[in-house]
């Protein structure tokens, strides 16, 4: 078909355009193609618990269309192994327009690649008819296979090219179904995609029922008056989004030219390109004295052979121009000059420069150095060149063409060059950096819409490839059969976002394209400004749009800016498009433009105000809540402008709720034309970044003067000023200068600034009684009780780092106390606000100090109001834990008239001090590491003896391990000052390896039950009685109520799972009112929210059933309505959990609840709590964690009278002097209290000795004299749950032997663990510490023995015991099934206190054991009176042996 037949004359175009039924007439344009580490760089992990892959089900059954060069169907990326039937939403049938390869029997389309079509009529109109063998959707170029596999390809191992970049290839939605639409046909011309073909493909994809369209093509960025509706991609995308299909398109490869961005319609998702943290690299060695790192994918020269360099301009043929020779264009180089040498060329293309190498090779060159032009900046990449090639960036470029410059000498022809083999480098910083080729804004067609929208990986992208295409796509390149290849361009970044969109579409199938786009745009989490490809230049939103994509954040964005068809039509009205045209887009229904809409009010996730003068401009946006109920606060910054947001706080109570706000912007002065200013508006719950720099110990000693403190602080300012540029900036950034004992500071910094100085992120830490002390064997009148032996902890000082203290509690009254001990150095600091009309001093001779630390909290959450700037406890947690550790004897303690008895602490005569670091009234993870570290530093300086810290961070192990955790750092400095720090193990059980606070110098406490139970009986249908846990029942005991399962009472818009858990807004009041509702427990240690939903829906009471993970652990909670909890003993496999032999209880069953009562003497006890975090220790496997277990369930202790009983803001029941709580937060202060007794009894003992005394006297038996049970039916607990066992204070006060440790022991342990010697010396009070190399981590003198990765070879460990009792002889006994154990010597005789004896234990397995098999045993030293035992432990990869040492 001739061109004149294909297209109408201009006159006919004009006549057609005047037809009222024609939207537009325009020339079909040529579109350019814009083309595995990248997904890891984006944070996606195949086995990650909370990764977008898991949450988005790997894109399962989302259908992604790729409009490109076709597909190579034989690629493993498109195998259908493991896939089920094609989704029913697919309407494309069995169309598979791909020719089979010779001798191929496989079906080319399958259950993964579910369709393939081609469209080439426009291409043929311009280029002539294709031969029949090319009339296929098969990919002969590689581009389409690469982009489709990046968006939705399978996991494929062993992906590499030229043996570089080896890894697993995968797509963003690796379980998606994919369909290929071939529209690009030229094997050499990237602009070989014609608009008419593209539009036909989009139309077909819409009809086929796809969910996401990836379109890595785009037209010219030249602005046309017709604008949006003379561009095929824009037209097609409009029709796609009207059918709820996301269209993702590349921004173009014409950067860094301003205004070069294409695909700019607001309904198109436009993607820029940037780097990842992987480089393909080779070193150039020049004249044997200079080395430059460059980019390379292919070097096959001998690495030790030097070659002569020639500049291409020195090798040009006489008829070639200087510029053509510089760029090594075809036919420009003289073979006589080039042969056998390395030629230096200048890069010609922006994303592809393989032709330069072809000219060099054909001229006889051995290799090529490819220097960037200025327009390429620092962007270098590996390309599949036809000869050994290294690319260098503009960092090595002078203003002239001779780009290799040293301080004194430009390198010229004749220099010698060696190239090292190409290699893969990971962890490159900074990354991302904007690619120089990535097209830039502003948006010339519609300036009020910011384009591009986001940036994604587009440099050095390794993905599947066509085995027909040559590696370089040069026709002369005979290297074929590549399954994978490396490409670059916005063509490569585009499918990354299409893959992320697929994950969101799977997770939220009802979300609109605009909501998915908003989720990805508004969740950028860039810490330091992204750099541009040019030296010392920061990128702007004209380069990256909203920022770099973050899929793990996009999967849960909280809020979205949504848009529908009507919004886009109103936008077109405001843009001045013809109303008749707009109606044609409205499915030919008349659309009336109201005239009130403005282009700037399109509900887009960015705000762009072109031509802003001095007058204020107000725009409107609406956000939709797609997350949990929350309150968002606005922060805005735009230098030189005043910004007002009304309202500046938005509270959402349910999903789908919408809120509208207005933003007014006014310039403070006139700005120049074409001047651009960038700022941001954030709706946030405060995710700013606080870093901590840790420098070890101070050199000023333990008693610093004020001058010492000042010198330390200014040294911190000086260090930070060297990074930030001035002392003023440093002072402004620093939150805390740890200038007393811990040497370091916390500061607000960007990520790159933090990296420059070796900082780590300030972590968020979670907050982790009357009968419990009796259960532990302590009696106020006991003759030989640890209370009497330890003088009730008299004058030991216990610090509590928590939510503060309620000082008016009787637990902290000072009647009968003498003066404050002289060792207290905290003075009279008491940062507690007085209650109205109160005349007493909140601090006294019992509560001897109170401070608060909130700088880090305020950075993340905004400044607290003055009334909250106090160490007063508004939550109750800190009062509870402090009174458990060191509270007075207080009679009449109870809650809801249950649990009546005497409250007391473990060291009831101790002095106590409160350090408030936890501030949220609702979030248990509201304690920030920088505040925690400041509190520990202050407590050390104040002269405390024991620190209780019922909080801990994440249990995710990091390579930095022990010294990027604030609790670990603080505890190290505490033990170096002879202070024991006791910390909770965490509440993330029963997950293996979830234990936190695992450093060997931290005393880590698990949680278990006691023999008291708060109980209520359920009478079911008058014929069945089940005992449950309850603290509060106020229903008439003889009145029956009808039961309804929460899932039978759910509202129509609630999910089954949310209703099962009685989440907020899930229950129908009409169904629930007046009944008892059955809910499933949602929390591990707290589930009062379920009762709140039941009460607000009109329920009379609630039955709360455990999930499987809760096991048998039930407890009394201060619910807002009558509640009984039942455990998993009464759970069947189905949701109907009340099962008898003959009857399943369902909705409409009748229920009566008996009043809550207190039961004592329960057996067995203790039982491990299901929530208590478990070992093994992921950071240091040779140290058993937790250390011991203590009471942490149903603990009654003092409480804040401000806090509500349930801690719910809606609960008006306040004024409680006591309350019941659970968690390792509660077990932790029990051990702190016991440590206080030992400290009083043995004031000279080290923290390690006190810890050893408690660990080696702990028991692994319950009150039936059987092994401690776990919370799960018929399961015994192991040392990974209880450590050395359950604490026994009466034995710990007189242990006989202890395993002691000092600072030098811990430093040698760090040496053996591979920590840097300079870091270790910094911990040694700045005194050089020499690692001898003879120490083993298993030889740390810890009161347990743990042998990870134990094979068949014998392993010997050494321990030393110190006698702290009377003269005696101890004999060793051991037991460890399946192992032979020898103890030498096996008898130890001691004649005096303080005498030390060393022994060796050799352990050998009698047979090979399975991987991840754990075996536990014990070693006992006993003299007939004392039993000292070090615990047991297993290994991660083979068998781990753990042994308990008992005395």
PDB file of C-alpha atoms in Angstrom, residues 549-725:
ATOM      1  CA  UNK A 549       9.524   3.944  43.763  1.00  0.00           C
ATOM      2  CA  UNK A 550       9.289   2.025  47.051  1.00  0.00           C
ATOM      3  CA  UNK A 551       7.082  -1.059  46.497  1.00  0.00           C
ATOM      4  CA  UNK A 552       7.055  -2.171  50.145  1.00  0.00           C
ATOM      5  CA  UNK A 553       5.600   1.213  51.096  1.00  0.00           C
ATOM      6  CA  UNK A 554       3.298   1.475  48.064  1.00  0.00           C
ATOM      7  CA  UNK A 555       1.532  -1.744  49.031  1.00  0.00           C
ATOM      8  CA  UNK A 556       0.203   0.029  52.132  1.00  0.00           C
ATOM      9  CA  UNK A 557       0.059   3.772  51.354  1.00  0.00           C
ATOM     10  CA  UNK A 558      -2.437   4.827  54.032  1.00  0.00           C
ATOM     11  CA  UNK A 559      -4.002   7.517  51.864  1.00  0.00           C
ATOM     12  CA  UNK A 560      -4.533   7.828  48.120  1.00  0.00           C
ATOM     13  CA  UNK A 561      -5.530  10.625  45.761  1.00  0.00           C
ATOM     14  CA  UNK A 562      -8.241   8.980  43.675  1.00  0.00           C
ATOM     15  CA  UNK A 563      -9.604   9.991  40.268  1.00  0.00           C
ATOM     16  CA  UNK A 564     -12.377   8.751  38.030  1.00  0.00           C
ATOM     17  CA  UNK A 565     -13.530   9.405  34.483  1.00  0.00           C
ATOM     18  CA  UNK A 566     -15.597  12.451  35.506  1.00  0.00           C
ATOM     19  CA  UNK A 567     -12.522  14.042  37.118  1.00  0.00           C
ATOM     20  CA  UNK A 568     -10.536  13.713  33.909  1.00  0.00           C
ATOM     21  CA  UNK A 569     -13.410  15.093  31.834  1.00  0.00           C
ATOM     22  CA  UNK A 570     -13.660  18.115  34.146  1.00  0.00           C
ATOM     23  CA  UNK A 571      -9.904  18.547  33.764  1.00  0.00           C
ATOM     24  CA  UNK A 572     -10.334  18.608  29.986  1.00  0.00           C
ATOM     25  CA  UNK A 573     -13.098  21.204  30.395  1.00  0.00           C
ATOM     26  CA  UNK A 574     -10.766  23.365  32.482  1.00  0.00           C
ATOM     27  CA  UNK A 575      -8.014  22.870  29.887  1.00  0.00           C
ATOM     28  CA  UNK A 576     -10.232  24.406  27.196  1.00  0.00           C
ATOM     29  CA  UNK A 577     -11.011  21.325  25.159  1.00  0.00           C
ATOM     30  CA  UNK A 578     -14.207  21.369  23.149  1.00  0.00           C
ATOM     31  CA  UNK A 579     -17.280  20.190  25.028  1.00  0.00           C
ATOM     32  CA  UNK A 580     -18.402  18.075  22.090  1.00  0.00           C
ATOM     33  CA  UNK A 581     -15.035  16.301  22.049  1.00  0.00           C
ATOM     34  CA  UNK A 582     -15.303  15.716  25.782  1.00  0.00           C
ATOM     35  CA  UNK A 583     -18.772  14.228  25.385  1.00  0.00           C
ATOM     36  CA  UNK A 584     -17.373  11.878  22.732  1.00  0.00           C
ATOM     37  CA  UNK A 585     -14.972  10.589  25.375  1.00  0.00           C
ATOM     38  CA  UNK A 586     -17.885  10.107  27.799  1.00  0.00           C
ATOM     39  CA  UNK A 587     -19.124   7.078  25.864  1.00  0.00           C
ATOM     40  CA  UNK A 588     -20.883   9.583  23.542  1.00  0.00           C
ATOM     41  CA  UNK A 589     -23.030  10.831  26.399  1.00  0.00           C
ATOM     42  CA  UNK A 590     -23.382  14.597  26.672  1.00  0.00           C
ATOM     43  CA  UNK A 591     -21.021  16.032  29.277  1.00  0.00           C
ATOM     44  CA  UNK A 592     -21.697  19.546  30.545  1.00  0.00           C
ATOM     45  CA  UNK A 593     -18.655  21.597  31.517  1.00  0.00           C
ATOM     46  CA  UNK A 594     -19.657  23.596  34.591  1.00  0.00           C
ATOM     47  CA  UNK A 595     -16.958  26.237  34.261  1.00  0.00           C
ATOM     48  CA  UNK A 596     -16.048  26.003  37.964  1.00  0.00           C
ATOM     49  CA  UNK A 597     -13.189  23.523  37.559  1.00  0.00           C
ATOM     50  CA  UNK A 598      -9.547  24.504  37.277  1.00  0.00           C
ATOM     51  CA  UNK A 599      -6.677  22.456  35.889  1.00  0.00           C
ATOM     52  CA  UNK A 600      -4.778  22.855  39.162  1.00  0.00           C
ATOM     53  CA  UNK A 601      -7.645  21.202  41.065  1.00  0.00           C
ATOM     54  CA  UNK A 602      -7.318  17.853  39.312  1.00  0.00           C
ATOM     55  CA  UNK A 603      -6.907  15.467  42.251  1.00  0.00           C
ATOM     56  CA  UNK A 604      -3.381  14.552  41.159  1.00  0.00           C
ATOM     57  CA  UNK A 605      -0.783  13.266  43.665  1.00  0.00           C
ATOM     58  CA  UNK A 606       1.428  16.268  42.889  1.00  0.00           C
ATOM     59  CA  UNK A 607       0.781  20.009  42.839  1.00  0.00           C
ATOM     60  CA  UNK A 608       2.200  22.175  40.063  1.00  0.00           C
ATOM     61  CA  UNK A 609       1.458  25.897  39.861  1.00  0.00           C
ATOM     62  CA  UNK A 610       2.773  27.421  36.630  1.00  0.00           C
ATOM     63  CA  UNK A 611       3.138  31.193  36.230  1.00  0.00           C
ATOM     64  CA  UNK A 612       2.664  31.905  39.928  1.00  0.00           C
ATOM     65  CA  UNK A 613       2.726  35.640  40.700  1.00  0.00           C
ATOM     66  CA  UNK A 614       2.422  37.472  43.979  1.00  0.00           C
ATOM     67  CA  UNK A 615      -1.285  36.758  44.452  1.00  0.00           C
ATOM     68  CA  UNK A 616      -2.176  33.783  46.640  1.00  0.00           C
ATOM     69  CA  UNK A 617      -3.390  30.689  44.795  1.00  0.00           C
ATOM     70  CA  UNK A 618      -5.578  28.065  46.457  1.00  0.00           C
ATOM     71  CA  UNK A 619      -5.965  24.529  45.195  1.00  0.00           C
ATOM     72  CA  UNK A 620      -8.089  21.639  46.451  1.00  0.00           C
ATOM     73  CA  UNK A 621      -7.251  17.981  46.964  1.00  0.00           C
ATOM     74  CA  UNK A 622      -9.156  15.009  48.391  1.00  0.00           C
ATOM     75  CA  UNK A 623      -7.544  11.998  50.025  1.00  0.00           C
ATOM     76  CA  UNK A 624      -9.157   8.604  50.579  1.00  0.00           C
ATOM     77  CA  UNK A 625      -8.215   6.445  53.544  1.00  0.00           C
ATOM     78  CA  UNK A 626      -7.134   2.954  52.507  1.00  0.00           C
ATOM     79  CA  UNK A 627      -5.424   2.032  55.776  1.00  0.00           C
ATOM     80  CA  UNK A 628      -6.190   1.714  59.458  1.00  0.00           C
ATOM     81  CA  UNK A 629      -7.897   4.519  61.362  1.00  0.00           C
ATOM     82  CA  UNK A 630      -5.351   7.238  61.904  1.00  0.00           C
ATOM     83  CA  UNK A 631      -4.666  10.936  62.190  1.00  0.00           C
ATOM     84  CA  UNK A 632      -2.444  12.602  59.611  1.00  0.00           C
ATOM     85  CA  UNK A 633      -0.717  15.942  60.088  1.00  0.00           C
ATOM     86  CA  UNK A 634       0.365  18.205  57.257  1.00  0.00           C
ATOM     87  CA  UNK A 635       3.847  19.673  56.941  1.00  0.00           C
ATOM     88  CA  UNK A 636       4.771  21.895  54.013  1.00  0.00           C
ATOM     89  CA  UNK A 637       7.951  23.587  52.870  1.00  0.00           C
ATOM     90  CA  UNK A 638       8.627  25.699  49.795  1.00  0.00           C
ATOM     91  CA  UNK A 639      11.469  28.227  50.133  1.00  0.00           C
ATOM     92  CA  UNK A 640      10.375  31.759  49.325  1.00  0.00           C
ATOM     93  CA  UNK A 641       6.682  30.970  49.622  1.00  0.00           C
ATOM     94  CA  UNK A 642       4.074  30.998  52.368  1.00  0.00           C
ATOM     95  CA  UNK A 643       1.972  27.837  52.464  1.00  0.00           C
ATOM     96  CA  UNK A 644      -1.218  27.253  54.415  1.00  0.00           C
ATOM     97  CA  UNK A 645      -2.994  23.895  54.596  1.00  0.00           C
ATOM     98  CA  UNK A 646      -6.603  23.881  55.852  1.00  0.00           C
ATOM     99  CA  UNK A 647      -7.301  21.730  57.749  1.00  0.00           C
ATOM    100  CA  UNK A 648      -3.769  20.727  58.675  1.00  0.00           C
ATOM    101  CA  UNK A 649      -4.876  17.579  60.462  1.00  0.00           C
ATOM    102  CA  UNK A 650      -7.096  14.823  59.061  1.00  0.00           C
ATOM    103  CA  UNK A 651      -8.574  12.024  61.162  1.00  0.00           C
ATOM    104  CA  UNK A 652      -9.934   8.888  59.491  1.00  0.00           C
ATOM    105  CA  UNK A 653     -12.057   6.302  61.252  1.00  0.00           C
ATOM    106  CA  UNK A 654     -12.707   3.809  58.447  1.00  0.00           C
ATOM    107  CA  UNK A 655     -11.493   2.585  55.085  1.00  0.00           C
ATOM    108  CA  UNK A 656     -12.910   4.489  52.119  1.00  0.00           C
ATOM    109  CA  UNK A 657     -13.453   7.669  54.104  1.00  0.00           C
ATOM    110  CA  UNK A 658     -12.595  10.816  52.130  1.00  0.00           C
ATOM    111  CA  UNK A 659     -11.328  14.152  53.409  1.00  0.00           C
ATOM    112  CA  UNK A 660     -10.811  17.362  51.444  1.00  0.00           C
ATOM    113  CA  UNK A 661      -8.202  20.012  52.184  1.00  0.00           C
ATOM    114  CA  UNK A 662      -7.089  23.264  50.590  1.00  0.00           C
ATOM    115  CA  UNK A 663      -3.546  24.482  50.044  1.00  0.00           C
ATOM    116  CA  UNK A 664      -2.871  28.207  49.636  1.00  0.00           C
ATOM    117  CA  UNK A 665       0.477  29.244  48.187  1.00  0.00           C
ATOM    118  CA  UNK A 666       1.766  32.806  48.022  1.00  0.00           C
ATOM    119  CA  UNK A 667       5.172  34.009  46.880  1.00  0.00           C
ATOM    120  CA  UNK A 668       6.975  36.257  49.330  1.00  0.00           C
ATOM    121  CA  UNK A 669       8.660  38.124  46.465  1.00  0.00           C
ATOM    122  CA  UNK A 670       8.628  38.382  42.675  1.00  0.00           C
ATOM    123  CA  UNK A 671      10.681  35.635  41.021  1.00  0.00           C
ATOM    124  CA  UNK A 672      12.366  35.633  37.639  1.00  0.00           C
ATOM    125  CA  UNK A 673      10.709  34.120  34.592  1.00  0.00           C
ATOM    126  CA  UNK A 674      11.484  30.446  34.043  1.00  0.00           C
ATOM    127  CA  UNK A 675      12.542  30.114  37.641  1.00  0.00           C
ATOM    128  CA  UNK A 676      11.403  26.873  39.254  1.00  0.00           C
ATOM    129  CA  UNK A 677      11.030  26.280  42.964  1.00  0.00           C
ATOM    130  CA  UNK A 678      10.390  22.846  44.449  1.00  0.00           C
ATOM    131  CA  UNK A 679       8.966  21.961  47.842  1.00  0.00           C
ATOM    132  CA  UNK A 680       6.763  19.347  49.393  1.00  0.00           C
ATOM    133  CA  UNK A 681       3.534  18.807  51.243  1.00  0.00           C
ATOM    134  CA  UNK A 682       3.489  15.707  53.445  1.00  0.00           C
ATOM    135  CA  UNK A 683       0.620  14.081  55.264  1.00  0.00           C
ATOM    136  CA  UNK A 684       2.416  11.953  57.781  1.00  0.00           C
ATOM    137  CA  UNK A 685       2.491  10.286  61.145  1.00  0.00           C
ATOM    138  CA  UNK A 686       6.065  11.527  61.419  1.00  0.00           C
ATOM    139  CA  UNK A 687       8.515   9.305  59.588  1.00  0.00           C
ATOM    140  CA  UNK A 688      11.514  11.585  59.715  1.00  0.00           C
ATOM    141  CA  UNK A 689      14.923  10.064  60.211  1.00  0.00           C
ATOM    142  CA  UNK A 690      16.961  10.247  63.399  1.00  0.00           C
ATOM    143  CA  UNK A 691      20.461   8.759  63.340  1.00  0.00           C
ATOM    144  CA  UNK A 692      22.853   7.855  66.131  1.00  0.00           C
ATOM    145  CA  UNK A 693      26.618   8.000  65.820  1.00  0.00           C
ATOM    146  CA  UNK A 694      28.391   5.793  68.330  1.00  0.00           C
ATOM    147  CA  UNK A 695      32.022   6.503  69.221  1.00  0.00           C
ATOM    148  CA  UNK A 696      32.665   4.063  72.085  1.00  0.00           C
ATOM    149  CA  UNK A 697      33.703   5.334  75.532  1.00  0.00           C
ATOM    150  CA  UNK A 698      35.002   8.696  76.700  1.00  0.00           C
ATOM    151  CA  UNK A 699      38.569   9.246  77.811  1.00  0.00           C
ATOM    152  CA  UNK A 700      37.489  11.486  80.719  1.00  0.00           C
ATOM    153  CA  UNK A 701      36.737   8.626  83.140  1.00  0.00           C
ATOM    154  CA  UNK A 702      33.731   7.872  85.316  1.00  0.00           C
ATOM    155  CA  UNK A 703      33.516  11.201  87.145  1.00  0.00           C
ATOM    156  CA  UNK A 704      33.669  13.899  84.474  1.00  0.00           C
ATOM    157  CA  UNK A 705      33.812  17.575  85.342  1.00  0.00           C
ATOM    158  CA  UNK A 706      31.572  20.123  83.661  1.00  0.00           C
ATOM    159  CA  UNK A 707      34.558  21.049  81.494  1.00  0.00           C
ATOM    160  CA  UNK A 708      34.958  17.392  80.458  1.00  0.00           C
ATOM    161  CA  UNK A 709      31.306  17.261  79.469  1.00  0.00           C
ATOM    162  CA  UNK A 710      31.606  20.458  77.453  1.00  0.00           C
ATOM    163  CA  UNK A 711      34.729  19.220  75.671  1.00  0.00           C
ATOM    164  CA  UNK A 712      32.953  15.953  74.770  1.00  0.00           C
ATOM    165  CA  UNK A 713      29.926  17.767  73.388  1.00  0.00           C
ATOM    166  CA  UNK A 714      32.019  20.134  71.294  1.00  0.00           C
ATOM    167  CA  UNK A 715      33.986  17.183  69.922  1.00  0.00           C
ATOM    168  CA  UNK A 716      30.644  15.850  68.669  1.00  0.00           C
ATOM    169  CA  UNK A 717      29.814  19.209  67.088  1.00  0.00           C
ATOM    170  CA  UNK A 718      33.241  19.305  65.424  1.00  0.00           C
ATOM    171  CA  UNK A 719      32.844  15.834  63.977  1.00  0.00           C
ATOM    172  CA  UNK A 720      29.400  16.580  62.610  1.00  0.00           C
ATOM    173  CA  UNK A 721      30.455  20.009  61.331  1.00  0.00           C
ATOM    174  CA  UNK A 722      33.075  18.296  59.159  1.00  0.00           C
ATOM    175  CA  UNK A 723      30.175  16.633  57.325  1.00  0.00           C
ATOM    176  CA  UNK A 724      27.555  19.395  57.418  1.00  0.00           C
ATOM    177  CA  UNK A 725      29.928  22.282  56.775  1.00  0.00           C
TER     178      UNK A 725
END
